[in-house]
PDB file of C-alpha atoms in Angstrom:
ATOM      1  CA  UNK L   1     171.076 366.281 -40.221  1.00 57.00           C
ATOM      2  CA  UNK L   2     167.992 366.956 -42.189  1.00 54.00           C
ATOM      3  CA  UNK L   3     169.852 367.370 -45.361  1.00 59.00           C
ATOM      4  CA  UNK L   4     171.830 363.855 -44.967  1.00 53.00           C
ATOM      5  CA  UNK L   5     168.868 362.142 -44.223  1.00 47.00           C
ATOM      6  CA  UNK L   6     167.098 363.681 -47.432  1.00 46.00           C
ATOM      7  CA  UNK L   7     170.219 362.719 -49.459  1.00 51.00           C
ATOM      8  CA  UNK L   8     170.596 359.440 -48.173  1.00 56.00           C
ATOM      9  CA  UNK L   9     166.685 358.827 -48.775  1.00 46.00           C
ATOM     10  CA  UNK L  10     166.797 360.104 -52.383  1.00 52.00           C
ATOM     11  CA  UNK L  11     169.529 357.674 -53.205  1.00 44.00           C
ATOM     12  CA  UNK L  12     167.780 354.801 -51.698  1.00 42.00           C
ATOM     13  CA  UNK L  13     164.683 355.881 -54.155  1.00 42.00           C
ATOM     14  CA  UNK L  14     167.153 355.993 -57.157  1.00 39.00           C
ATOM     15  CA  UNK L  15     168.425 352.531 -56.416  1.00 36.00           C
ATOM     16  CA  UNK L  16     164.865 351.032 -56.436  1.00 37.00           C
ATOM     17  CA  UNK L  17     164.144 352.858 -59.477  1.00 39.00           C
ATOM     18  CA  UNK L  18     167.351 351.814 -61.258  1.00 38.00           C
ATOM     19  CA  UNK L  19     166.768 347.956 -60.196  1.00 38.00           C
ATOM     20  CA  UNK L  20     163.017 348.087 -61.100  1.00 40.00           C
ATOM     21  CA  UNK L  21     163.845 349.332 -64.329  1.00 42.00           C
ATOM     22  CA  UNK L  22     167.005 347.155 -64.957  1.00 43.00           C
ATOM     23  CA  UNK L  23     164.998 344.158 -64.605  1.00 44.00           C
ATOM     24  CA  UNK L  24     161.952 344.202 -66.990  1.00 49.00           C
ATOM     25  CA  UNK L  25     160.064 341.191 -66.535  1.00 51.00           C
ATOM     26  CA  UNK L  26     162.962 338.951 -66.007  1.00 55.00           C
ATOM     27  CA  UNK L  27     161.494 336.089 -64.092  1.00 58.00           C
ATOM     28  CA  UNK L  28     162.811 332.378 -65.787  1.00 55.00           C
ATOM     29  CA  UNK L  29     160.046 331.351 -68.093  1.00 60.00           C
ATOM     30  CA  UNK L  30     161.161 328.152 -68.395  1.00 65.00           C
ATOM     31  CA  UNK L  31     162.453 328.402 -71.830  1.00 72.00           C
ATOM     32  CA  UNK L  32     165.883 327.120 -74.101  1.00 79.00           C
ATOM     33  CA  UNK L  33     169.795 327.813 -72.431  1.00 88.00           C
ATOM     34  CA  UNK L  34     171.729 327.903 -75.387  1.00 94.00           C
ATOM     35  CA  UNK L  35     175.027 327.611 -75.290  1.00 95.00           C
ATOM     36  CA  UNK L  36     178.489 328.286 -77.366  1.00 97.00           C
ATOM     37  CA  UNK L  37     178.850 325.113 -79.468  1.00 97.00           C
ATOM     38  CA  UNK L  38     175.001 324.709 -79.728  1.00 97.00           C
ATOM     39  CA  UNK L  39     172.659 324.988 -82.973  1.00 97.00           C
ATOM     40  CA  UNK L  40     170.170 327.418 -83.640  1.00 96.00           C
ATOM     41  CA  UNK L  41     166.869 326.581 -82.906  1.00 96.00           C
ATOM     42  CA  UNK L  42     164.582 325.775 -85.638  1.00 96.00           C
ATOM     43  CA  UNK L  43     162.660 329.652 -85.452  1.00 97.00           C
ATOM     44  CA  UNK L  44     161.300 332.334 -88.010  1.00 97.00           C
ATOM     45  CA  UNK L  45     160.668 335.753 -87.978  1.00 98.00           C
ATOM     46  CA  UNK L  46     159.747 338.325 -90.347  1.00 98.00           C
ATOM     47  CA  UNK L  47     161.752 341.894 -90.639  1.00 98.00           C
ATOM     48  CA  UNK L  48     160.605 345.101 -90.404  1.00 98.00           C
ATOM     49  CA  UNK L  49     161.060 345.393 -94.335  1.00 97.00           C
ATOM     50  CA  UNK L  50     158.867 342.231 -94.977  1.00 97.00           C
ATOM     51  CA  UNK L  51     161.585 340.153 -95.015  1.00 96.00           C
ATOM     52  CA  UNK L  52     161.465 336.253 -93.598  1.00 96.00           C
ATOM     53  CA  UNK L  53     164.347 335.476 -91.611  1.00 97.00           C
ATOM     54  CA  UNK L  54     164.731 331.697 -90.275  1.00 96.00           C
ATOM     55  CA  UNK L  55     167.013 329.050 -90.542  1.00 92.00           C
ATOM     56  CA  UNK L  56     166.850 328.478 -94.235  1.00 91.00           C
ATOM     57  CA  UNK L  57     167.836 331.688 -95.094  1.00 93.00           C
ATOM     58  CA  UNK L  58     170.901 331.796 -92.450  1.00 94.00           C
ATOM     59  CA  UNK L  59     172.057 328.847 -94.140  1.00 92.00           C
ATOM     60  CA  UNK L  60     175.719 329.567 -95.272  1.00 90.00           C
ATOM     61  CA  UNK L  61     175.783 333.205 -93.785  1.00 91.00           C
ATOM     62  CA  UNK L  62     177.440 333.857 -90.226  1.00 95.00           C
ATOM     63  CA  UNK L  63     174.922 335.645 -88.353  1.00 97.00           C
ATOM     64  CA  UNK L  64     174.834 338.339 -85.274  1.00 98.00           C
ATOM     65  CA  UNK L  65     171.190 337.571 -83.290  1.00 98.00           C
ATOM     66  CA  UNK L  66     170.153 339.881 -81.092  1.00 98.00           C
ATOM     67  CA  UNK L  67     167.221 340.438 -78.345  1.00 98.00           C
ATOM     68  CA  UNK L  68     166.240 343.369 -76.758  1.00 98.00           C
ATOM     69  CA  UNK L  69     163.623 345.475 -75.386  1.00 98.00           C
ATOM     70  CA  UNK L  70     164.042 349.533 -76.008  1.00 97.00           C
ATOM     71  CA  UNK L  71     162.733 349.890 -72.601  1.00 96.00           C
ATOM     72  CA  UNK L  72     166.202 347.952 -71.171  1.00 97.00           C
ATOM     73  CA  UNK L  73     169.365 350.390 -69.968  1.00 97.00           C
ATOM     74  CA  UNK L  74     171.017 347.637 -71.121  1.00 97.00           C
ATOM     75  CA  UNK L  75     169.748 347.205 -74.382  1.00 97.00           C
ATOM     76  CA  UNK L  76     169.902 350.521 -74.994  1.00 98.00           C
ATOM     77  CA  UNK L  77     173.351 350.997 -74.037  1.00 97.00           C
ATOM     78  CA  UNK L  78     174.133 347.847 -76.109  1.00 98.00           C
ATOM     79  CA  UNK L  79     172.140 348.666 -79.731  1.00 98.00           C
ATOM     80  CA  UNK L  80     174.168 351.565 -80.628  1.00 98.00           C
ATOM     81  CA  UNK L  81     177.215 349.336 -80.847  1.00 98.00           C
ATOM     82  CA  UNK L  82     174.930 346.513 -82.690  1.00 98.00           C
ATOM     83  CA  UNK L  83     173.976 349.269 -84.994  1.00 98.00           C
ATOM     84  CA  UNK L  84     178.074 350.306 -85.677  1.00 97.00           C
ATOM     85  CA  UNK L  85     178.401 346.663 -86.613  1.00 97.00           C
ATOM     86  CA  UNK L  86     175.815 346.520 -88.455  1.00 96.00           C
ATOM     87  CA  UNK L  87     177.122 349.491 -90.742  1.00 96.00           C
ATOM     88  CA  UNK L  88     180.345 347.550 -90.825  1.00 94.00           C
ATOM     89  CA  UNK L  89     178.837 344.905 -92.441  1.00 93.00           C
ATOM     90  CA  UNK L  90     176.936 346.640 -94.836  1.00 91.00           C
ATOM     91  CA  UNK L  91     180.285 348.357 -95.921  1.00 90.00           C
ATOM     92  CA  UNK L  92     181.800 345.186 -96.373  1.00 86.00           C
ATOM     93  CA  UNK L  93     179.038 343.980 -98.242  1.00 82.00           C
ATOM     94  CA  UNK L  94     179.269 346.664-100.593  1.00 80.00           C
ATOM     95  CA  UNK L  95     182.753 345.299-101.252  1.00 79.00           C
ATOM     96  CA  UNK L  96     182.261 342.059-102.128  1.00 68.00           C
ATOM     97  CA  UNK L  97     181.849 340.071-105.523  1.00 63.00           C
ATOM     98  CA  UNK L  98     178.999 338.387-106.795  1.00 59.00           C
ATOM     99  CA  UNK L  99     178.865 335.759-108.228  1.00 58.00           C
ATOM    100  CA  UNK L 100     176.673 332.928-110.047  1.00 60.00           C
ATOM    101  CA  UNK L 101     175.824 329.794-108.137  1.00 56.00           C
ATOM    102  CA  UNK L 102     175.568 326.382-109.798  1.00 61.00           C
ATOM    103  CA  UNK L 103     172.000 327.105-110.869  1.00 61.00           C
ATOM    104  CA  UNK L 104     172.967 329.875-112.986  1.00 61.00           C
ATOM    105  CA  UNK L 105     171.150 332.497-110.158  1.00 55.00           C
ATOM    106  CA  UNK L 106     173.143 335.802-109.558  1.00 51.00           C
ATOM    107  CA  UNK L 107     174.561 335.747-105.818  1.00 54.00           C
ATOM    108  CA  UNK L 108     175.478 338.834-103.975  1.00 56.00           C
ATOM    109  CA  UNK L 109     178.607 338.878-101.330  1.00 53.00           C
ATOM    110  CA  UNK L 110     177.061 337.990 -98.255  1.00 64.00           C
ATOM    111  CA  UNK L 111     178.595 339.335 -94.824  1.00 86.00           C
ATOM    112  CA  UNK L 112     177.464 338.420 -91.314  1.00 94.00           C
ATOM    113  CA  UNK L 113     173.931 338.997 -91.367  1.00 95.00           C
ATOM    114  CA  UNK L 114     172.205 341.063 -88.423  1.00 97.00           C
ATOM    115  CA  UNK L 115     168.864 339.984 -87.351  1.00 98.00           C
ATOM    116  CA  UNK L 116     167.766 342.195 -84.169  1.00 98.00           C
ATOM    117  CA  UNK L 117     164.590 340.828 -82.412  1.00 98.00           C
ATOM    118  CA  UNK L 118     162.487 342.287 -79.628  1.00 98.00           C
ATOM    119  CA  UNK L 119     160.753 340.893 -76.793  1.00 96.00           C
ATOM    120  CA  UNK L 120     157.554 341.716 -75.281  1.00 96.00           C
ATOM    121  CA  UNK L 121     157.242 345.215 -77.662  1.00 97.00           C
ATOM    122  CA  UNK L 122     154.760 346.301 -80.247  1.00 97.00           C
ATOM    123  CA  UNK L 123     156.010 347.511 -83.869  1.00 97.00           C
ATOM    124  CA  UNK L 124     154.925 350.656 -82.694  1.00 97.00           C
ATOM    125  CA  UNK L 125     157.430 350.899 -80.172  1.00 98.00           C
ATOM    126  CA  UNK L 126     160.546 349.593 -82.153  1.00 98.00           C
ATOM    127  CA  UNK L 127     159.887 351.656 -84.614  1.00 98.00           C
ATOM    128  CA  UNK L 128     159.727 354.994 -82.953  1.00 98.00           C
ATOM    129  CA  UNK L 129     162.889 353.990 -80.661  1.00 98.00           C
ATOM    130  CA  UNK L 130     164.457 352.778 -84.229  1.00 98.00           C
ATOM    131  CA  UNK L 131     163.435 356.460 -85.392  1.00 98.00           C
ATOM    132  CA  UNK L 132     164.223 358.564 -82.514  1.00 98.00           C
ATOM    133  CA  UNK L 133     168.059 356.788 -82.627  1.00 98.00           C
ATOM    134  CA  UNK L 134     168.599 356.801 -86.436  1.00 98.00           C
ATOM    135  CA  UNK L 135     168.827 353.163 -86.610  1.00 98.00           C
ATOM    136  CA  UNK L 136     169.192 351.465 -89.888  1.00 97.00           C
ATOM    137  CA  UNK L 137     169.484 348.039 -89.002  1.00 98.00           C
ATOM    138  CA  UNK L 138     166.546 345.879 -89.685  1.00 97.00           C
ATOM    139  CA  UNK L 139     164.544 344.333 -86.694  1.00 98.00           C
ATOM    140  CA  UNK L 140     161.614 341.706 -86.010  1.00 98.00           C
ATOM    141  CA  UNK L 141     159.220 343.557 -83.035  1.00 98.00           C
ATOM    142  CA  UNK L 142     157.663 340.146 -81.182  1.00 97.00           C
ATOM    143  CA  UNK L 143     155.123 341.227 -78.924  1.00 96.00           C
ATOM    144  CA  UNK L 144     155.690 338.115 -76.672  1.00 96.00           C
ATOM    145  CA  UNK L 145     158.154 335.826 -75.831  1.00 95.00           C
ATOM    146  CA  UNK L 146     157.800 333.073 -77.829  1.00 95.00           C
ATOM    147  CA  UNK L 147     161.012 333.212 -80.431  1.00 96.00           C
ATOM    148  CA  UNK L 148     163.174 334.197 -77.440  1.00 96.00           C
ATOM    149  CA  UNK L 149     162.131 331.498 -75.285  1.00 96.00           C
ATOM    150  CA  UNK L 150     163.746 329.290 -78.109  1.00 96.00           C
ATOM    151  CA  UNK L 151     167.072 330.405 -77.232  1.00 96.00           C
ATOM    152  CA  UNK L 152     167.056 332.051 -73.599  1.00 95.00           C
ATOM    153  CA  UNK L 153     165.063 332.079 -70.330  1.00 91.00           C
ATOM    154  CA  UNK L 154     165.970 335.256 -68.940  1.00 91.00           C
ATOM    155  CA  UNK L 155     168.076 338.464 -69.466  1.00 93.00           C
ATOM    156  CA  UNK L 156     168.458 341.024 -72.382  1.00 95.00           C
ATOM    157  CA  UNK L 157     170.275 342.134 -74.456  1.00 97.00           C
ATOM    158  CA  UNK L 158     170.741 338.339 -75.146  1.00 97.00           C
ATOM    159  CA  UNK L 159     173.579 338.645 -78.452  1.00 98.00           C
ATOM    160  CA  UNK L 160     174.534 334.857 -80.206  1.00 98.00           C
ATOM    161  CA  UNK L 161     177.512 335.078 -83.201  1.00 98.00           C
ATOM    162  CA  UNK L 162     176.549 332.683 -85.081  1.00 97.00           C
ATOM    163  CA  UNK L 163     178.620 330.414 -87.609  1.00 96.00           C
ATOM    164  CA  UNK L 164     177.451 329.917 -91.463  1.00 93.00           C
ATOM    165  CA  UNK L 165     177.002 325.974 -90.293  1.00 95.00           C
ATOM    166  CA  UNK L 166     174.717 327.414 -87.442  1.00 96.00           C
ATOM    167  CA  UNK L 167     176.284 326.897 -84.907  1.00 97.00           C
ATOM    168  CA  UNK L 168     176.638 329.835 -81.798  1.00 98.00           C
ATOM    169  CA  UNK L 169     180.423 330.430 -81.856  1.00 97.00           C
ATOM    170  CA  UNK L 170     179.870 333.367 -79.042  1.00 97.00           C
ATOM    171  CA  UNK L 171     177.554 335.013 -76.970  1.00 97.00           C
ATOM    172  CA  UNK L 172     177.018 337.826 -74.519  1.00 97.00           C
ATOM    173  CA  UNK L 173     174.102 338.827 -72.161  1.00 95.00           C
ATOM    174  CA  UNK L 174     173.970 341.965 -69.766  1.00 94.00           C
ATOM    175  CA  UNK L 175     176.595 340.765 -67.238  1.00 94.00           C
ATOM    176  CA  UNK L 176     179.193 340.885 -70.479  1.00 93.00           C
ATOM    177  CA  UNK L 177     177.947 342.984 -73.152  1.00 96.00           C
ATOM    178  CA  UNK L 178     180.226 342.523 -76.373  1.00 97.00           C
ATOM    179  CA  UNK L 179     182.138 345.589 -77.560  1.00 97.00           C
ATOM    180  CA  UNK L 180     182.291 346.557 -81.202  1.00 96.00           C
ATOM    181  CA  UNK L 181     185.842 344.995 -81.202  1.00 96.00           C
ATOM    182  CA  UNK L 182     184.191 341.323 -79.390  1.00 97.00           C
ATOM    183  CA  UNK L 183     181.831 341.265 -82.001  1.00 96.00           C
ATOM    184  CA  UNK L 184     184.291 341.805 -84.733  1.00 95.00           C
ATOM    185  CA  UNK L 185     186.718 339.121 -83.322  1.00 95.00           C
ATOM    186  CA  UNK L 186     183.736 336.472 -82.766  1.00 95.00           C
ATOM    187  CA  UNK L 187     183.806 336.490 -86.823  1.00 92.00           C
ATOM    188  CA  UNK L 188     187.514 336.203 -87.550  1.00 88.00           C
TER     189      UNK L 188
END
């Protein structure tokens, strides 16, 4: 009898822990609530390589915008899928021809741009996680929710597939996380 009670207690504690960890500060904040068909909001982030990503740099380029926190179990599950997608895009980019634009400037072929943006995490936290996992995709560490709230109120991961015109063509969150196949299909 005592063993059964102990097991039940242990499972209850485990359930409470899982619920606590999976809901990292998930109080709705009054941010935006973008949907498929909406345009990207005006935003700008600096990636870990120093490059800027904003609406202007994404103009004419399909993009996958991912909001995450490395302490979130669902994000930790989804980020390897995003890395796989990123690696496929980098491989495809190498096979695309470059060309000269109207001004005579050499333009490299562009595949889907993957933009990973943390929510409420420092550069050090994200960098340590990226290093531990061997991720090569770029990220922008955001210590607050200001960029995130331009897109959503709550729930991570948040994944937005955006066409070259800046229109959201597919989106997912922690209730329906995308597979690699889902991501690829979004851009067909």
